[in-house]
Amino acid sequence: MNHEINLFFKERKKYPYLCISVNGFGKLPKSLLSFIPILFMQLKSINEKFLPDLMQKEFGKEIFTQLENSQHIAVKGSAGSSVSIFVAELFLVQKKNILYLVDDKEDALYANTEMEDLLGKDKVLYFPATHLEPYQVEKTQNANLVLRTEVLNKINSGRSPKVIVAYAGALSEKVLKKEDFKAISHHIKVGDQLDFDFVDELLNHYHFQQADFVSEPGEFSVRGGIVDVFSFSNEKPYRITFFGNEVESIKTFDIETQLSVDKVKDFQLVSNMNFSVTGSRVSLLQLLPNESFVVSKNGMIGMQKIRTFYEKSLEKYDTLNKDIAHRTPQELFISDQEFLFDYKKFKTVDFGGVVIEGLKEITEVKMEQTPQPSFHKNFELLIEDIEEKQNSGFDTWISFSTEKQKERLESIFEELEHELPFKSFKSELHEGFVDNGHKLLVYTDHQIFDRYQRYKAKNTFAKSEQLTLKDLMSLKIGDYIAHIDHGIGKFMGLVKVNNDGKIQECFKLTYKNGDLLYVSIHSLHKISKYNGPDGREIVLSKLGSPTWKSLKQKTKAKVKQIAFDLIQLYAQRKTAKGFAYTPDSYLQNELEASFIYEDTPDQEKATIDVKKIWKLIPLWTGLFAEM
């Protein structure tokens, strides 16, 4: 114990911002105390003073002091994004895997963004469901399958602990056991001796499809001594370069530009788990190491959703065609009792306020937190609230998504002639809160400015396919809309829909034969305004018809051919000689600095792009030669 405290003070001298009170955390177990001096060196994408400041204020002490001797902790009185902050502290202190269980997909995406901000993207994994309803294999999303496979691969490798963000719908689906997962995967590293015949056999054995250009999981392409392959274990495909029969280098690359991104030493080649017809499946909880933690926002609600999903699977199974062999619900999905059996094995912290039925030896912890108040852009009210709290000894933190937002709030305070001190950090924190016990305010800019915070989807489409705000404002009843999954429909206005007691705004689209589709405003990235060819009648798509899917596949093939032709053209231009322009001189910089107005982001981007173009001299020379 003395060695650990000496280490703490030694490291504290090196990093003066680590001013944590040993007395405040004196009751913590040795395993927690020994990590405190170095845990903050892990922070990457957030202001490094935020979490150290909260630890100095002993934020979460009520829970940490109970972790040593308690198996299950039920927390009451928490609010806002304090749960995510606690998970980040727990991870940095314990260095163990944490399953962070939230209510639904939307909450999971918000929580995932928060954890990436707090810990860095390399410490966080997102575990989604592959489909919304049982036995909807045809609606499986490859992007979600990749994310699930990535989680299993990281857990099975055991290299470094992660925070795994999941929700009840995702946990309902069972996953392959560790030994069965190994059967559909192969480890490839730099220096391996692999001949091309073996690579071809290996990829075909794992049901990978050969393509001209890799663009989706499960595809591979061969060009000379280079093999591109999109493993289901990673969000980006890999490019393997051979020197004879030896793996010379491995890099990830971007599917849009086909350019290399990062160099790696090795990777796990994993096939589509859904193609595996052998092997048994288990709950994700059974794959987690025994020393892992499970933190849930509302464990009781999660357990109820798992029960509902399992009951639906039983009903759906009874309606399936008996001429085709289907796996039983017991093989594919977990019941609430299976979930509870696995859940009890771990140290758990539940912030739901309602104790999960069936748990024993539960330690209750009371917190004094309230949600961030609504100010409705009344900044005088905001100032009054913060001043009142600060006079009572509260510390004030405000999270900003961008530096511009911070400057905007500071200018408003200045115009209102108020010098209001506050600490800031850059983050996409979802919900602010007030912690009365620790005299702490953590507010978010989007709640202060009454702005809608859109979660960051993990499987976003290209920007050109998204519906912009300008398009949204100009939409009229009867305008044609293209949905990425369902095809061409007509826009029939914005309507409010009751979804499990929550009122949501949706786009109402009508399709062939009067079929209706309601698209949540949170899914605007899936639709775009459709402008058909001039002089031709636009035909509405039919919901459930394979026509739209077939059209997308044909279009994809044509795009690949165009891309191939462009690569050949650019290769010819690259070999041509051109005129080399000199870099910017001080006169150019002085001219740019003399403009009285600041460039907008678009103007700044245009300037940078033009300068980049003039560096690609052979491209222009080749272009002029063709003209």
XYZ file of C-alpha atoms in Angstrom:
627
model
C 0.000 0.000 0.000
C 2.831 2.457 0.905
C 4.550 1.702 -2.410
C 1.361 2.556 -4.297
C 0.926 5.874 -2.428
C 4.581 6.792 -3.043
C 4.068 6.008 -6.730
C 1.012 8.256 -6.695
C 2.906 11.258 -5.277
C 5.883 10.636 -7.542
C 3.686 10.708 -10.633
C 1.687 13.638 -9.267
C 4.843 15.809 -9.280
C 5.328 15.007 -12.958
C 1.727 15.862 -13.821
C 0.626 18.787 -11.608
C -2.954 18.718 -12.931
C -3.460 15.374 -11.170
C -4.424 17.003 -7.857
C -6.569 14.163 -6.474
C -7.174 13.946 -2.743
C -5.827 10.702 -1.321
C -8.019 11.220 1.723
C -11.096 11.383 -0.490
C -10.296 8.044 -2.091
C -8.669 6.522 0.984
C -11.319 3.805 1.217
C -10.791 2.653 -2.357
C -9.289 -0.818 -2.854
C -5.624 -1.093 -3.801
C -6.491 -1.999 -7.379
C -8.204 1.382 -7.823
C -5.674 3.522 -6.000
C -2.664 2.149 -7.856
C -4.081 3.174 -11.230
C -4.985 6.779 -10.325
C -1.544 8.355 -11.082
C -1.442 7.220 -14.704
C -5.060 6.819 -15.754
C -5.451 10.344 -17.125
C -2.586 9.887 -19.569
C -5.063 7.746 -21.542
C -7.297 10.683 -22.476
C -7.119 11.630 -26.146
C -10.073 13.485 -27.609
C -11.389 15.350 -24.562
C -9.988 18.260 -22.546
C -7.544 16.421 -20.271
C -8.564 18.506 -17.240
C -12.239 17.453 -17.202
C -12.049 13.950 -15.739
C -9.133 14.778 -13.382
C -11.217 17.682 -12.064
C -14.203 15.414 -11.424
C -11.973 12.836 -9.725
C -10.569 15.583 -7.509
C -14.145 16.352 -6.500
C -14.544 12.630 -5.760
C -17.267 12.270 -8.383
C -18.686 8.747 -8.160
C -17.100 8.088 -4.755
C -20.419 6.731 -3.437
C -20.215 3.892 -5.974
C -16.452 3.300 -5.991
C -16.321 2.765 -2.228
C -18.894 -0.049 -2.553
C -17.283 -1.888 -5.482
C -14.756 -3.831 -3.409
C -17.274 -5.697 -1.270
C -20.498 -5.529 -3.325
C -21.483 -7.760 -6.232
C -24.501 -5.740 -7.358
C -25.024 -2.009 -6.866
C -28.341 -0.237 -7.508
C -27.936 3.527 -7.962
C -30.825 5.913 -7.396
C -30.992 9.628 -8.090
C -28.660 9.833 -11.101
C -29.373 12.151 -14.039
C -28.220 13.062 -17.545
C -24.931 11.776 -18.896
C -23.432 11.172 -15.454
C -23.670 7.422 -16.162
C -21.288 7.704 -19.137
C -18.857 9.762 -17.084
C -18.895 7.109 -14.345
C -18.279 4.364 -16.931
C -15.266 6.315 -18.253
C -13.849 6.684 -14.725
C -14.456 3.011 -13.953
C -12.708 1.936 -17.150
C -9.665 4.159 -16.618
C -9.305 3.036 -12.995
C -10.034 -0.689 -13.343
C -8.634 -1.390 -16.829
C -11.268 -4.126 -17.289
C -13.867 -4.824 -19.967
C -17.144 -3.008 -19.335
C -20.473 -3.851 -20.944
C -22.414 -0.583 -21.013
C -26.081 -1.515 -21.457
C -28.610 1.188 -22.448
C -32.303 1.147 -23.363
C -32.402 1.200 -27.178
C -30.451 1.833 -30.381
C -30.784 5.619 -30.228
C -29.523 5.738 -26.635
C -26.697 3.379 -27.603
C -25.502 5.664 -30.401
C -25.568 8.700 -28.103
C -23.722 6.724 -25.418
C -21.194 5.439 -27.949
C -20.388 9.001 -29.037
C -19.977 10.077 -25.418
C -17.626 7.199 -24.632
C -15.518 7.854 -27.741
C -15.160 11.485 -26.654
C -14.247 10.533 -23.094
C -11.890 7.627 -23.807
C -10.940 7.744 -27.485
C -12.340 5.636 -30.322
C -9.788 2.864 -29.860
C -11.183 2.086 -26.384
C -14.866 1.818 -27.368
C -16.856 -0.788 -29.326
C -20.465 -0.587 -30.491
C -22.528 -3.782 -30.441
C -25.767 -3.407 -32.496
C -28.547 -5.806 -33.454
C -28.448 -7.279 -36.962
C -32.217 -6.986 -37.479
C -35.234 -5.534 -35.695
C -37.463 -8.610 -35.557
C -36.738 -12.347 -35.059
C -35.995 -14.380 -38.218
C -35.629 -11.300 -40.445
C -32.448 -12.629 -42.024
C -33.211 -10.911 -45.342
C -33.053 -7.530 -43.588
C -29.664 -8.133 -41.987
C -27.428 -5.078 -42.336
C -23.826 -5.864 -43.249
C -22.576 -2.787 -41.396
C -24.105 -4.037 -38.135
C -22.789 -7.544 -38.747
C -19.274 -6.100 -39.121
C -19.620 -4.181 -35.857
C -20.819 -7.292 -33.989
C -17.995 -9.390 -35.454
C -15.473 -6.719 -34.486
C -16.658 -6.912 -30.867
C -16.341 -10.717 -30.775
C -12.897 -10.564 -32.369
C -11.641 -8.027 -29.802
C -13.079 -9.978 -26.862
C -11.646 -13.295 -28.068
C -8.220 -11.783 -28.717
C -8.031 -10.550 -25.122
C -5.378 -8.002 -26.078
C -6.757 -4.900 -24.359
C -9.946 -4.091 -22.418
C -12.789 -2.193 -24.079
C -16.030 -0.458 -23.241
C -18.760 -2.265 -25.203
C -21.896 -0.181 -25.751
C -24.983 -2.325 -26.372
C -28.760 -2.394 -25.938
C -31.340 -5.078 -25.194
C -32.155 -5.794 -28.856
C -28.487 -6.496 -29.561
C -28.038 -8.796 -26.558
C -31.152 -10.780 -27.555
C -29.236 -12.388 -30.431
C -26.814 -15.103 -29.461
C -23.266 -15.171 -30.840
C -20.795 -17.904 -31.741
C -18.791 -19.506 -28.957
C -15.070 -18.699 -28.903
C -13.984 -22.028 -30.415
C -16.634 -21.846 -33.160
C -15.644 -18.252 -33.922
C -12.053 -19.416 -34.436
C -13.308 -21.935 -36.996
C -14.527 -19.113 -39.289
C -11.456 -16.921 -38.855
C -7.795 -16.944 -39.857
C -4.957 -14.806 -38.517
C -2.722 -13.139 -41.124
C 0.391 -11.126 -40.223
C 3.306 -9.428 -41.953
C 6.018 -11.977 -42.747
C 3.650 -14.925 -43.220
C 4.462 -17.297 -46.067
C 1.266 -17.586 -48.152
C 1.085 -18.514 -51.800
C -1.664 -17.117 -54.016
C -3.367 -20.485 -54.471
C -3.726 -20.801 -50.706
C -5.152 -17.278 -50.415
C -7.664 -18.016 -53.159
C -8.696 -21.294 -51.507
C -8.909 -19.639 -48.093
C -11.162 -16.824 -49.280
C -13.424 -19.170 -51.187
C -13.573 -21.520 -48.189
C -14.822 -18.599 -46.100
C -17.434 -17.702 -48.754
C -15.789 -14.439 -49.846
C -16.895 -13.198 -53.277
C -14.356 -11.973 -55.820
C -15.010 -8.470 -57.185
C -13.225 -5.883 -59.310
C -13.150 -3.400 -56.439
C -13.821 -4.216 -52.797
C -16.734 -2.200 -51.425
C -18.650 -4.476 -49.025
C -17.814 -7.004 -46.299
C -17.251 -10.488 -47.719
C -15.594 -9.289 -50.961
C -12.002 -9.611 -52.202
C -10.049 -8.633 -55.302
C -6.653 -9.611 -56.718
C -4.420 -7.269 -58.724
C -0.893 -8.510 -59.383
C 0.831 -8.913 -56.027
C -1.927 -7.162 -54.092
C -4.995 -8.732 -52.471
C -7.795 -6.502 -51.146
C -10.168 -8.189 -48.710
C -13.057 -6.875 -46.598
C -13.092 -8.954 -43.424
C -16.189 -8.911 -41.225
C -13.914 -8.114 -38.271
C -13.165 -4.500 -39.195
C -14.994 -1.408 -40.459
C -12.381 -0.876 -43.180
C -11.041 -3.446 -45.684
C -7.416 -4.609 -45.764
C -4.840 -4.403 -48.559
C -2.263 -7.217 -48.459
C 0.914 -6.667 -50.479
C 2.979 -9.748 -51.377
C 6.675 -10.056 -52.203
C 6.764 -13.456 -53.808
C 4.955 -15.703 -51.319
C 5.673 -13.484 -48.318
C 3.204 -10.964 -46.850
C 5.224 -7.756 -47.189
C 2.733 -5.243 -45.773
C -0.872 -4.932 -44.584
C -2.839 -1.672 -44.723
C -6.429 -0.606 -44.267
C -7.933 1.473 -47.070
C -10.921 3.667 -47.850
C -13.597 2.040 -50.026
C -14.563 5.357 -51.670
C -11.088 6.575 -52.646
C -9.451 3.102 -52.656
C -6.452 4.807 -50.997
C -4.514 3.253 -48.118
C -5.215 4.664 -44.651
C -3.272 2.919 -41.859
C -0.490 0.364 -41.734
C -1.066 -2.652 -39.462
C 1.064 -5.638 -38.446
C -1.702 -8.239 -38.579
C -5.443 -8.782 -38.793
C -8.094 -11.428 -38.308
C -9.811 -12.636 -41.484
C -13.377 -13.456 -40.393
C -16.224 -14.668 -42.595
C -19.945 -13.974 -42.277
C -21.138 -15.437 -38.960
C -24.635 -15.866 -40.395
C -23.261 -18.401 -42.901
C -22.076 -20.641 -40.084
C -24.557 -23.500 -39.786
C -22.485 -25.494 -37.308
C -21.422 -24.664 -33.793
C -23.430 -23.538 -30.806
C -24.371 -19.981 -29.912
C -24.274 -18.292 -26.529
C -25.039 -14.965 -24.917
C -22.461 -12.193 -25.361
C -22.157 -12.137 -21.573
C -20.686 -15.649 -21.631
C -17.765 -14.437 -23.769
C -16.798 -11.617 -21.401
C -13.924 -12.300 -18.988
C -15.093 -13.057 -15.435
C -13.551 -9.864 -14.040
C -15.597 -7.648 -16.404
C -18.164 -5.104 -15.208
C -21.728 -4.623 -16.436
C -23.118 -1.086 -16.118
C -26.737 -0.534 -17.137
C -28.828 2.618 -17.397
C -31.987 0.666 -16.642
C -31.419 -3.053 -16.196
C -35.080 -3.835 -15.490
C -36.265 -2.279 -18.771
C -33.496 -4.104 -20.658
C -34.542 -7.432 -19.163
C -38.195 -6.802 -20.074
C -37.226 -6.017 -23.694
C -35.209 -9.229 -23.907
C -38.253 -11.159 -22.640
C -40.526 -9.477 -25.230
C -38.126 -10.203 -28.093
C -37.816 -13.848 -27.050
C -41.610 -14.257 -26.891
C -41.870 -12.763 -30.388
C -39.297 -15.265 -31.647
C -41.391 -18.161 -30.305
C -44.488 -16.828 -32.059
C -42.623 -16.182 -35.318
C -41.037 -19.650 -35.302
C -44.480 -21.270 -35.229
C -45.442 -19.457 -38.461
C -42.299 -20.398 -40.441
C -42.420 -22.805 -43.376
C -41.831 -26.286 -41.932
C -40.416 -27.570 -45.249
C -37.311 -25.484 -44.606
C -35.069 -26.269 -41.650
C -34.833 -23.346 -39.234
C -32.887 -23.012 -36.032
C -35.077 -22.867 -32.943
C -35.466 -19.694 -30.862
C -33.594 -21.435 -28.057
C -30.557 -21.744 -30.352
C -30.630 -18.183 -31.733
C -31.952 -15.917 -28.973
C -31.616 -15.585 -25.221
C -34.509 -15.567 -22.776
C -34.769 -13.181 -19.840
C -33.871 -16.029 -17.470
C -30.699 -16.834 -19.455
C -29.794 -13.147 -19.353
C -30.322 -13.007 -15.579
C -28.255 -16.185 -15.032
C -25.262 -14.713 -16.903
C -25.792 -11.185 -15.537
C -25.487 -12.319 -11.908
C -21.943 -13.621 -12.444
C -20.487 -10.131 -12.905
C -20.035 -7.099 -10.731
C -22.910 -4.862 -11.842
C -23.924 -1.234 -11.411
C -27.512 -0.404 -12.358
C -28.661 3.233 -12.579
C -32.324 2.423 -13.277
C -33.612 2.995 -9.761
C -35.643 -0.253 -9.916
C -33.945 -3.425 -8.719
C -33.874 -6.304 -11.224
C -36.055 -9.168 -10.081
C -34.060 -12.226 -9.065
C -30.915 -10.426 -7.863
C -29.734 -10.924 -4.291
C -27.273 -9.090 -2.038
C -27.878 -5.717 -3.642
C -26.205 -2.586 -2.275
C -28.212 0.593 -2.804
C -26.433 3.911 -3.438
C -28.183 7.276 -3.379
C -27.002 10.193 -5.534
C -28.231 13.775 -5.505
C -28.458 14.648 -9.183
C -31.025 16.496 -11.298
C -31.235 16.996 -15.093
C -29.947 20.193 -16.699
C -32.708 22.847 -16.495
C -34.380 24.124 -19.696
C -33.597 27.784 -20.340
C -35.295 28.108 -23.780
C -32.531 30.459 -24.982
C -33.213 32.832 -22.081
C -29.579 33.654 -21.380
C -30.421 36.005 -18.515
C -32.034 33.000 -16.821
C -28.980 30.871 -17.604
C -26.653 33.491 -16.107
C -28.835 33.796 -13.036
C -28.833 30.013 -12.569
C -25.064 29.651 -12.926
C -24.337 32.641 -10.674
C -26.660 31.292 -7.999
C -24.985 27.888 -8.120
C -21.472 29.338 -8.143
C -22.274 31.503 -5.108
C -23.238 28.246 -3.368
C -19.842 26.754 -4.197
C -20.732 24.825 -7.374
C -18.078 24.185 -10.017
C -19.251 24.832 -13.600
C -18.368 22.797 -16.692
C -19.955 23.325 -20.135
C -19.395 20.878 -23.003
C -19.166 22.307 -26.529
C -19.372 20.375 -29.761
C -17.267 23.013 -31.555
C -15.042 25.931 -30.658
C -17.447 28.243 -32.518
C -20.218 27.366 -30.081
C -18.003 28.303 -27.165
C -17.117 31.640 -28.775
C -20.789 32.275 -29.426
C -21.767 31.769 -25.768
C -18.846 33.883 -24.561
C -19.871 36.736 -26.876
C -23.464 36.552 -25.560
C -22.231 36.794 -21.972
C -20.033 39.721 -23.014
C -22.934 41.529 -24.708
C -25.031 41.041 -21.573
C -22.108 42.520 -19.597
C -21.575 39.463 -17.455
C -18.141 38.067 -16.688
C -19.195 34.545 -15.891
C -16.289 32.140 -15.313
C -16.823 28.564 -16.453
C -14.683 25.646 -17.504
C -15.184 24.116 -20.923
C -14.372 20.923 -22.772
C -15.006 19.710 -26.302
C -17.452 16.820 -26.339
C -20.755 15.551 -27.751
C -22.165 14.973 -24.265
C -25.875 14.218 -24.676
C -27.485 15.432 -21.450
C -26.261 17.836 -18.785
C -26.884 17.433 -15.081
C -26.508 19.048 -11.672
C -24.788 17.048 -8.926
C -25.817 18.636 -5.617
C -23.791 16.197 -3.538
C -20.497 17.137 -5.205
C -21.534 20.732 -6.020
C -21.010 20.243 -9.733
C -22.701 21.614 -12.876
C -22.147 19.875 -16.204
C -24.171 21.600 -18.950
C -24.252 20.986 -22.715
C -24.231 23.662 -25.405
C -26.972 22.078 -27.500
C -29.363 22.122 -24.530
C -28.449 25.746 -23.759
C -29.115 26.804 -27.369
C -32.142 24.506 -27.772
C -30.490 22.698 -30.677
C -31.344 19.159 -31.714
C -28.388 16.855 -31.220
C -28.298 14.208 -33.911
C -26.594 10.999 -32.935
C -23.691 9.766 -35.032
C -24.773 6.639 -36.879
C -22.069 4.002 -37.271
C -23.228 3.007 -40.780
C -23.733 6.384 -42.434
C -24.125 6.730 -46.190
C -22.291 9.108 -48.468
C -23.097 12.794 -48.107
C -24.508 12.943 -51.618
C -27.259 10.532 -50.584
C -28.369 12.525 -47.546
C -31.336 14.881 -47.403
C -29.954 18.345 -46.632
C -31.653 20.981 -44.501
C -32.217 23.064 -47.635
C -33.997 20.144 -49.310
C -36.058 19.543 -46.174
C -37.294 23.141 -46.072
C -38.172 23.105 -49.786
C -40.076 19.779 -49.816
C -43.700 19.943 -50.897
C -46.519 17.426 -50.791
C -46.179 15.200 -53.859
C -42.407 15.557 -54.257
C -40.615 12.321 -55.090
C -38.285 10.806 -52.497
C -35.724 8.004 -52.956
C -35.223 5.748 -49.918
C -31.965 3.789 -49.888
C -33.769 0.562 -48.887
C -37.280 0.885 -50.370
C -36.930 2.924 -53.561
C -38.980 5.803 -54.992
C -42.002 7.111 -53.127
C -44.024 10.321 -52.751
C -43.615 12.745 -49.876
C -46.960 13.227 -48.093
C -45.843 15.545 -45.298
C -44.526 15.421 -41.749
C -46.687 13.563 -39.244
C -46.442 12.711 -35.548
C -46.429 9.012 -34.662
C -46.816 7.402 -31.252
C -43.934 4.936 -30.854
C -44.152 3.022 -27.551
C -45.522 6.072 -25.784
C -43.036 8.469 -27.381
C -44.270 11.007 -29.931
C -41.900 11.148 -32.912
C -41.968 13.237 -36.072
C -41.830 11.140 -39.218
C -41.849 11.551 -42.982
C -44.950 10.014 -44.476
C -44.145 8.382 -47.840
C -46.591 6.665 -50.150
C -45.591 3.906 -52.564
C -47.208 1.864 -55.326
C -50.693 0.512 -54.529
C -51.045 3.069 -51.752
C -48.560 1.427 -49.397
C -47.323 3.756 -46.653
C -43.887 4.108 -45.067
C -43.088 6.286 -42.047
C -39.452 7.422 -41.825
C -38.181 8.892 -38.543
C -36.491 12.290 -38.763
C -33.507 10.525 -37.175
C -33.133 8.506 -40.401
C -32.891 11.414 -42.862
C -29.538 10.022 -44.032
C -31.478 7.196 -45.732
C -33.600 9.399 -48.005
C -32.933 11.981 -50.693
C -35.006 14.093 -53.034
C -35.506 12.275 -56.344
C -35.254 14.090 -59.662
C -36.187 11.760 -62.517
C -35.080 12.068 -66.144
C -36.782 14.858 -68.117
C -39.765 13.835 -70.199
C -40.222 10.477 -68.486
C -42.946 9.468 -66.095
C -41.676 8.576 -62.625
C -42.815 5.133 -61.508
C -43.293 4.517 -57.800
C -41.566 1.526 -56.256
C -43.496 -1.305 -54.665
C -42.705 -2.073 -51.048
C -41.274 -5.565 -50.643
C -40.487 -5.930 -54.348
C -36.936 -7.014 -55.395
C -36.960 -4.543 -58.323
C -35.288 -1.703 -56.412
C -32.580 -4.007 -55.044
C -31.884 -5.319 -58.557
C -31.628 -1.756 -59.888
C -29.129 -0.840 -57.172
C -26.970 -3.852 -58.035
C -26.932 -2.943 -61.741
C -26.070 0.655 -60.929
C -23.287 -0.502 -58.630
C -21.784 -2.600 -61.444
C -21.843 0.386 -63.818
C -20.238 2.637 -61.220
C -17.447 0.101 -60.751
C -16.809 0.134 -64.508
C -16.700 3.929 -64.554
C -14.273 3.877 -61.622
C -12.064 1.404 -63.501
C -12.059 3.628 -66.602
C -11.238 6.705 -64.505
C -8.294 4.964 -62.836
C -6.882 4.146 -66.261
C -7.374 7.758 -67.421
C -5.737 9.209 -64.309
C -2.810 6.799 -64.708
C -2.236 8.157 -68.243
C -2.406 11.741 -66.984
C 0.004 10.988 -64.163
C 2.750 10.051 -66.633
C 2.464 13.332 -68.579
C 4.750 16.311 -67.882
C 3.380 19.636 -66.648
C 4.240 23.080 -65.324
C 5.197 23.249 -61.615
C 3.741 26.204 -59.704
C 5.755 27.648 -56.817
C 4.490 27.333 -53.227
C 2.662 30.292 -51.633
C 4.988 33.214 -50.971
C 4.660 35.893 -48.267
C 2.884 38.126 -50.836
C 0.174 35.475 -51.313
C -0.219 35.048 -47.549
C -0.343 38.832 -47.060
C -3.008 39.176 -49.751
C -5.154 36.473 -48.161
C -4.740 38.039 -44.703
C -5.822 41.482 -46.031
C -9.444 40.413 -46.687
C -11.706 42.269 -44.261
C -14.134 39.335 -43.875
C -13.318 35.927 -42.488
C -13.696 33.073 -44.967
C -16.684 30.815 -44.498
C -15.847 27.095 -44.126
C -16.949 26.500 -47.736
C -14.761 29.339 -49.033
C -11.797 28.094 -47.045
C -12.320 24.559 -48.375
C -12.589 25.873 -51.972
C -9.274 27.732 -51.612
C -7.507 24.638 -50.268
C -8.989 22.423 -52.997
C -7.863 24.790 -55.783
C -4.321 24.820 -54.433
C -4.348 21.029 -54.260
C -5.530 20.829 -57.870
C -2.676 23.025 -59.101
C -0.234 20.658 -57.438
C -1.617 17.844 -59.600
C 0.003 19.328 -62.681
C 0.091 16.174 -64.858
C -3.677 15.887 -64.476
C -4.242 19.312 -66.039
C -1.604 18.825 -68.718
C -3.164 15.517 -69.684
C -6.581 17.145 -69.735
C -5.451 19.952 -72.039
C -3.724 17.418 -74.290
C -7.024 15.583 -74.752
C -8.928 18.809 -75.554
